Amino acid sequence: MGELEVQRGGERVEVGGAMLRLLLVRLAVDAGRIVTTDRLIADLWPESAPAEPGAALQSLVARLRRAIGREAVGSHPTGYRLEVPPTVVDAVEFERAVAEGRPGEALALWRGSPYADAGDAEFVRAPIARLEELRATAIEARIDEDIAAGRDVIAEIEELAASQPLREGLHARLIRALTAQGRPADALAAYDRVRKLLADQLGVDPGPALREAHLAALRTPSTLSNLPARLTSFVGRDLEMEQVTRALAGARLVTLTGTGGAGKTRLAVETAQRLLPDFPDGVWLVDLASTVDITAATREALATADHPSDYLATRNSLLVLDNCEHVIDAAADFATDLLVRCPRLKVLATSREPLSVTGETLCPLRPLPDNQAVALFTDRARAVSPGFRPTESIVDVCQALDGLPLAIELAAARMRSLTPAQLTERLGDRIGLLDKGTRAAPQRHRTLRAVIDWSWDLLDEAERTLLSRLSAFAGGADLQAVEQVTEGTLDQLTSLVDKSLVVAADERYRLLETIREYASSKLDNAGEIRRRHAEYYTELVERAEPLLRGPEQAAWLTRLTAERANLDQAMSPRMFTARLWLWLVLAQLQDPLHWAETVDTDEARLLRRPTEELLDRLALEDGPATLALVVVRSGSNSRRIGGIADRLTASDDPWRRAAGELLHGYVASELSDGGIPRAERHFAAAVTSFRALGDQVGLTYALTFLSISQASRSDNEAALAAITEALGMGVHVPTLLQVQSAQLQARTGDTAGARRLLERAEQSTPADDPVSLTRIRNALAELARLEGRLPEALSWHRAALAIDHANAPDQFLALLRMNYALTLTALGDREEAGRQHELAVELAMRTKDAPARAVVLEAQAAWFEEGGEPEQAAALRARAAELRG
């Protein structure tokens, strides 16, 4: 079921190579049964068999046994057999679950196209066809369960029926589902459509299942209602529909709130349609968008001359009051009066702001999540361009449109004339792009601009001013920033939140990007507002910079991380300088490199093109960020880095003294021979100082370097304790720390924990970080070697060496080659292992990294010793001892 996956003892087993996987799939098709040698050869090589097919098959079987266990593949005089119970093959278990009437369990096993690794091989065509048919049977059985339980599966059945238009069972279930949801008229229309389709395509009449479903729809009494029939499918919002349904079960007034275009009306109508059976005296929709006389509009919807309260006084009914926002006060009074006078009545209102009356339950409508937004876009795009297929860019489009259903539908309509890439390019002007909609829509919903105009026109002057000024913020802002930059009040801001124009979450206030673009076009005195914005955020970072080196560090990191977009927007030379330490603490090193191209400061020039004169001059500065950049750019210049360390340790400031200890340790361990014991003392002092200061980032670095020093003298227990504390700091964890921790876990006996950590790290490391990926794969190779899985270790080595290492440091490459050599030695390939040891030593000797040089020399010494050359080994070990001190 899907791509081949083998598990043994709960752990995944890698089966490498297309032919090996094809052989295993072929045996799994007949799991527990003998497959003859001739049959296997014919199925594995259908067009041209190898020169000696029997030998080739034997070789494949031998490799497969090494991969999954010798006992798993049995030999017999006529062929081979997969020696496992058939039930461990998911395809077999799937068939059994369907046969035993467990459709949910069966469908949970479906992972994709069956026997995917076999491609279009002849031997899987019949099994695939059988499984696909069984899946269709399971889906229909599960739909039957959903219909019986009263769940709304109409949209799902419609999609399935559209893809299999001649499958009568799906159409029968659609008719039954529509009937069960109180939509007999739609059910009868669905029957007419399929009856005509069968007659036109096959020349046959509907079968028994369709006729029975049709008869049930005919026998269902019509419910009093003026709800409009669907013109398009209803996509997404299942959770929201459940929320509204539950709310109406416990409250008499429920208000759907949300920004314009969020889909409030559609959700209200769909929910009301679903609830038709619960309100035998009628479900009525009253559209208030084009009226100020709510009583008259309600009377018209009810088709009565009586006052609505008289007509509904004794009726068990649901009234949907749609678009209340422009008559909000009158709507609130009207709804309250009706609910008091009509004890069996319930009201479902839609509004861009709450009615704010006693007993009201709010259901805020948020933007669509990505998967539902893409599904809606795809559905509407196919309506205008039947061959449309969604791409990754459609996710970006939907996110740029804030997940607003109306904006997504308007964008999808553009697929008549634009490609997804062209649409994406034009999203900078969303409002101009989405300026055409369906003529059947109300005027206020025909374009994105019209939707927001409707909300804008309902604001007073102060609210309009605040909304336009809020467009100056990128990614939102906290209350203090809003008040200082916009001069707006809390009451005005709260009113905009209530009107669904501002989103409030986690003590921050933000505009959806569509609203922000519109509000920006209305901003007067834009230059002054943007100047205030830049001044506020520059002062914020300047105030925070020294606090990022003490006990308030974590709180300020959280706050400034949330403001990243605003800080970018306020970029200037002054902001660049103030923000340097923040970037360094967060290890966001690409950001200062990017912004250095746009500003002109000493630090920016240092990042763009450092010179020795500039480095020496800036090494005399006092700012931690500047000095940190000098250290990074100084490479192996121990004179300059040592001078900075001397000045820092002589400072009266305890943080600078701690940083000086850290740098002294770095110089001693990395840039001088025999300095490792001295380095460890400096690192330990730095750990003590940073811990006392409450600087978690500084403490993380100090612990990391201390752990490396301890590991270099094989004190793995102490090294593991230090790296574990570093990982527990809760700050940015570079891959180096995870790999170091995993290697120490393995060396102290916890190989299972090491594997889990490395596998998580490999899955989360992006492909554009080759050094980290190589580091992880190198560690996985070492782990496999320690556990005696040498072929797996070799595979990981080759995966690591296959990565482009153009910019990797020499000591890193030296350790990579050394580890590879150790595995080759374990495999018995001493000649190639010797060549790799030579490469490792050559690379290490190009550096001043004493620990790295010592490690590779000791590894080469072991190789000489095993080869019977003790004098060579002894000389190398002596040199390594000098380097270690």
PDB file of C-alpha atoms in Angstrom, residues 549-689:
ATOM      1  CA  ARG A 549      23.026  39.519  27.900  1.00  0.00           C
ATOM      2  CA  GLY A 550      21.365  38.773  31.226  1.00  0.00           C
ATOM      3  CA  PRO A 551      18.405  37.229  33.032  1.00  0.00           C
ATOM      4  CA  GLU A 552      15.846  39.094  30.869  1.00  0.00           C
ATOM      5  CA  GLN A 553      17.325  37.577  27.726  1.00  0.00           C
ATOM      6  CA  ALA A 554      14.591  34.982  27.059  1.00  0.00           C
ATOM      7  CA  ALA A 555      11.730  37.472  27.439  1.00  0.00           C
ATOM      8  CA  TRP A 556      13.359  40.003  25.118  1.00  0.00           C
ATOM      9  CA  LEU A 557      14.239  37.358  22.535  1.00  0.00           C
ATOM     10  CA  THR A 558      10.581  36.317  22.437  1.00  0.00           C
ATOM     11  CA  ARG A 559       9.414  39.919  22.096  1.00  0.00           C
ATOM     12  CA  LEU A 560      11.912  40.937  19.416  1.00  0.00           C
ATOM     13  CA  THR A 561      11.408  37.732  17.444  1.00  0.00           C
ATOM     14  CA  ALA A 562       7.703  38.578  17.228  1.00  0.00           C
ATOM     15  CA  GLU A 563       8.682  42.013  15.850  1.00  0.00           C
ATOM     16  CA  ARG A 564      11.022  40.735  13.135  1.00  0.00           C
ATOM     17  CA  ALA A 565       8.930  42.077  10.235  1.00  0.00           C
ATOM     18  CA  ASN A 566       8.641  45.503  11.879  1.00  0.00           C
ATOM     19  CA  LEU A 567      12.368  45.597  12.567  1.00  0.00           C
ATOM     20  CA  ASP A 568      13.060  44.789   8.925  1.00  0.00           C
ATOM     21  CA  GLN A 569      10.686  47.527   7.826  1.00  0.00           C
ATOM     22  CA  ALA A 570      12.434  50.056  10.086  1.00  0.00           C
ATOM     23  CA  MET A 571      15.921  49.171   8.818  1.00  0.00           C
ATOM     24  CA  SER A 572      18.493  52.000   8.835  1.00  0.00           C
ATOM     25  CA  PRO A 573      22.201  52.235   9.708  1.00  0.00           C
ATOM     26  CA  ARG A 574      21.225  52.916  13.314  1.00  0.00           C
ATOM     27  CA  MET A 575      18.849  49.938  13.403  1.00  0.00           C
ATOM     28  CA  PHE A 576      21.484  47.714  11.752  1.00  0.00           C
ATOM     29  CA  THR A 577      24.010  48.505  14.483  1.00  0.00           C
ATOM     30  CA  ALA A 578      21.471  48.068  17.286  1.00  0.00           C
ATOM     31  CA  ARG A 579      20.225  44.781  15.880  1.00  0.00           C
ATOM     32  CA  LEU A 580      23.580  43.062  15.330  1.00  0.00           C
ATOM     33  CA  TRP A 581      23.701  41.409  18.740  1.00  0.00           C
ATOM     34  CA  LEU A 582      20.132  40.129  18.338  1.00  0.00           C
ATOM     35  CA  TRP A 583      21.057  38.478  15.027  1.00  0.00           C
ATOM     36  CA  LEU A 584      24.141  36.886  16.553  1.00  0.00           C
ATOM     37  CA  VAL A 585      22.255  35.599  19.607  1.00  0.00           C
ATOM     38  CA  LEU A 586      19.566  34.056  17.367  1.00  0.00           C
ATOM     39  CA  ALA A 587      22.202  32.658  14.963  1.00  0.00           C
ATOM     40  CA  GLN A 588      20.413  34.435  12.083  1.00  0.00           C
ATOM     41  CA  LEU A 589      23.687  35.111  10.306  1.00  0.00           C
ATOM     42  CA  GLN A 590      22.188  35.437   6.825  1.00  0.00           C
ATOM     43  CA  ASP A 591      20.184  38.518   7.887  1.00  0.00           C
ATOM     44  CA  PRO A 592      23.120  40.836   8.660  1.00  0.00           C
ATOM     45  CA  LEU A 593      24.846  39.647   5.471  1.00  0.00           C
ATOM     46  CA  HIS A 594      21.725  40.618   3.520  1.00  0.00           C
ATOM     47  CA  TRP A 595      21.203  44.004   5.180  1.00  0.00           C
ATOM     48  CA  ALA A 596      24.927  44.845   4.988  1.00  0.00           C
ATOM     49  CA  GLU A 597      24.382  45.419   1.264  1.00  0.00           C
ATOM     50  CA  THR A 598      21.851  48.191   1.975  1.00  0.00           C
ATOM     51  CA  VAL A 599      23.475  50.195   4.825  1.00  0.00           C
ATOM     52  CA  ASP A 600      26.886  51.771   5.322  1.00  0.00           C
ATOM     53  CA  THR A 601      28.440  51.233   8.751  1.00  0.00           C
ATOM     54  CA  ASP A 602      31.805  49.871   9.869  1.00  0.00           C
ATOM     55  CA  GLU A 603      30.115  46.592  10.788  1.00  0.00           C
ATOM     56  CA  ALA A 604      28.385  46.372   7.409  1.00  0.00           C
ATOM     57  CA  ARG A 605      31.704  46.948   5.638  1.00  0.00           C
ATOM     58  CA  LEU A 606      33.222  44.245   7.867  1.00  0.00           C
ATOM     59  CA  LEU A 607      30.591  41.817   6.626  1.00  0.00           C
ATOM     60  CA  ARG A 608      30.877  42.877   2.991  1.00  0.00           C
ATOM     61  CA  ARG A 609      34.630  43.055   2.578  1.00  0.00           C
ATOM     62  CA  PRO A 610      36.843  42.901   5.694  1.00  0.00           C
ATOM     63  CA  THR A 611      40.371  44.256   5.549  1.00  0.00           C
ATOM     64  CA  GLU A 612      43.125  43.721   8.090  1.00  0.00           C
ATOM     65  CA  GLU A 613      43.163  47.479   8.836  1.00  0.00           C
ATOM     66  CA  LEU A 614      39.402  47.494   9.490  1.00  0.00           C
ATOM     67  CA  LEU A 615      39.595  44.347  11.633  1.00  0.00           C
ATOM     68  CA  ASP A 616      42.447  45.764  13.743  1.00  0.00           C
ATOM     69  CA  ARG A 617      40.593  49.071  14.226  1.00  0.00           C
ATOM     70  CA  LEU A 618      37.280  47.464  15.182  1.00  0.00           C
ATOM     71  CA  ALA A 619      39.053  45.031  17.513  1.00  0.00           C
ATOM     72  CA  LEU A 620      39.606  48.048  19.787  1.00  0.00           C
ATOM     73  CA  GLU A 621      35.866  48.796  20.000  1.00  0.00           C
ATOM     74  CA  ASP A 622      33.824  48.032  23.109  1.00  0.00           C
ATOM     75  CA  GLY A 623      30.518  46.766  21.644  1.00  0.00           C
ATOM     76  CA  PRO A 624      29.935  43.012  22.030  1.00  0.00           C
ATOM     77  CA  ALA A 625      28.343  42.674  18.591  1.00  0.00           C
ATOM     78  CA  THR A 626      31.208  44.446  16.847  1.00  0.00           C
ATOM     79  CA  LEU A 627      33.804  42.364  18.678  1.00  0.00           C
ATOM     80  CA  ALA A 628      31.907  39.166  17.910  1.00  0.00           C
ATOM     81  CA  LEU A 629      31.975  40.022  14.190  1.00  0.00           C
ATOM     82  CA  VAL A 630      35.689  40.740  14.393  1.00  0.00           C
ATOM     83  CA  VAL A 631      36.262  37.324  15.985  1.00  0.00           C
ATOM     84  CA  VAL A 632      34.169  35.577  13.307  1.00  0.00           C
ATOM     85  CA  ARG A 633      35.992  37.400  10.503  1.00  0.00           C
ATOM     86  CA  SER A 634      39.442  36.907  12.049  1.00  0.00           C
ATOM     87  CA  GLY A 635      39.562  33.173  11.359  1.00  0.00           C
ATOM     88  CA  SER A 636      42.774  31.803  12.863  1.00  0.00           C
ATOM     89  CA  ASN A 637      44.319  35.163  13.849  1.00  0.00           C
ATOM     90  CA  SER A 638      45.157  34.253  17.435  1.00  0.00           C
ATOM     91  CA  ARG A 639      46.954  37.583  18.001  1.00  0.00           C
ATOM     92  CA  ARG A 640      43.826  39.655  17.338  1.00  0.00           C
ATOM     93  CA  ILE A 641      41.404  37.306  19.086  1.00  0.00           C
ATOM     94  CA  GLY A 642      43.723  36.932  22.060  1.00  0.00           C
ATOM     95  CA  GLY A 643      44.014  40.708  22.339  1.00  0.00           C
ATOM     96  CA  ILE A 644      40.204  41.030  22.433  1.00  0.00           C
ATOM     97  CA  ALA A 645      40.068  38.305  25.094  1.00  0.00           C
ATOM     98  CA  ASP A 646      42.669  40.150  27.227  1.00  0.00           C
ATOM     99  CA  ARG A 647      40.704  43.413  27.077  1.00  0.00           C
ATOM    100  CA  LEU A 648      37.421  41.681  27.923  1.00  0.00           C
ATOM    101  CA  THR A 649      38.760  39.771  30.925  1.00  0.00           C
ATOM    102  CA  ALA A 650      40.258  43.015  32.306  1.00  0.00           C
ATOM    103  CA  SER A 651      36.836  44.729  32.180  1.00  0.00           C
ATOM    104  CA  ASP A 652      34.796  45.701  35.244  1.00  0.00           C
ATOM    105  CA  ASP A 653      31.708  44.289  33.538  1.00  0.00           C
ATOM    106  CA  PRO A 654      31.029  40.651  34.566  1.00  0.00           C
ATOM    107  CA  TRP A 655      29.499  39.758  31.190  1.00  0.00           C
ATOM    108  CA  ARG A 656      32.589  40.957  29.319  1.00  0.00           C
ATOM    109  CA  ARG A 657      34.821  38.987  31.669  1.00  0.00           C
ATOM    110  CA  ALA A 658      32.774  35.849  30.961  1.00  0.00           C
ATOM    111  CA  ALA A 659      33.064  36.465  27.216  1.00  0.00           C
ATOM    112  CA  GLY A 660      36.809  36.974  27.620  1.00  0.00           C
ATOM    113  CA  GLU A 661      37.134  33.563  29.310  1.00  0.00           C
ATOM    114  CA  LEU A 662      35.221  32.000  26.410  1.00  0.00           C
ATOM    115  CA  LEU A 663      37.562  33.591  23.857  1.00  0.00           C
ATOM    116  CA  HIS A 664      40.680  32.633  25.828  1.00  0.00           C
ATOM    117  CA  GLY A 665      39.442  29.050  25.796  1.00  0.00           C
ATOM    118  CA  TYR A 666      38.844  29.210  22.048  1.00  0.00           C
ATOM    119  CA  VAL A 667      42.344  30.538  21.369  1.00  0.00           C
ATOM    120  CA  ALA A 668      43.915  27.912  23.649  1.00  0.00           C
ATOM    121  CA  SER A 669      42.030  24.951  22.185  1.00  0.00           C
ATOM    122  CA  GLU A 670      41.692  25.825  18.516  1.00  0.00           C
ATOM    123  CA  LEU A 671      44.675  27.967  17.739  1.00  0.00           C
ATOM    124  CA  SER A 672      47.548  26.650  19.848  1.00  0.00           C
ATOM    125  CA  ASP A 673      49.215  23.288  20.254  1.00  0.00           C
ATOM    126  CA  GLY A 674      48.896  21.643  23.651  1.00  0.00           C
ATOM    127  CA  GLY A 675      46.391  24.154  24.988  1.00  0.00           C
ATOM    128  CA  ILE A 676      43.425  21.865  25.591  1.00  0.00           C
ATOM    129  CA  PRO A 677      43.810  21.564  29.409  1.00  0.00           C
ATOM    130  CA  ARG A 678      44.177  25.349  29.666  1.00  0.00           C
ATOM    131  CA  ALA A 679      41.192  25.823  27.352  1.00  0.00           C
ATOM    132  CA  GLU A 680      39.036  23.592  29.517  1.00  0.00           C
ATOM    133  CA  ARG A 681      39.774  25.746  32.564  1.00  0.00           C
ATOM    134  CA  HIS A 682      38.737  28.885  30.663  1.00  0.00           C
ATOM    135  CA  PHE A 683      35.552  27.246  29.380  1.00  0.00           C
ATOM    136  CA  ALA A 684      34.632  26.070  32.887  1.00  0.00           C
ATOM    137  CA  ALA A 685      35.131  29.625  34.189  1.00  0.00           C
ATOM    138  CA  ALA A 686      32.925  30.967  31.377  1.00  0.00           C
ATOM    139  CA  VAL A 687      30.206  28.413  32.249  1.00  0.00           C
ATOM    140  CA  THR A 688      30.223  29.530  35.881  1.00  0.00           C
ATOM    141  CA  SER A 689      30.054  33.224  34.958  1.00  0.00           C
TER     142      SER A 689
END
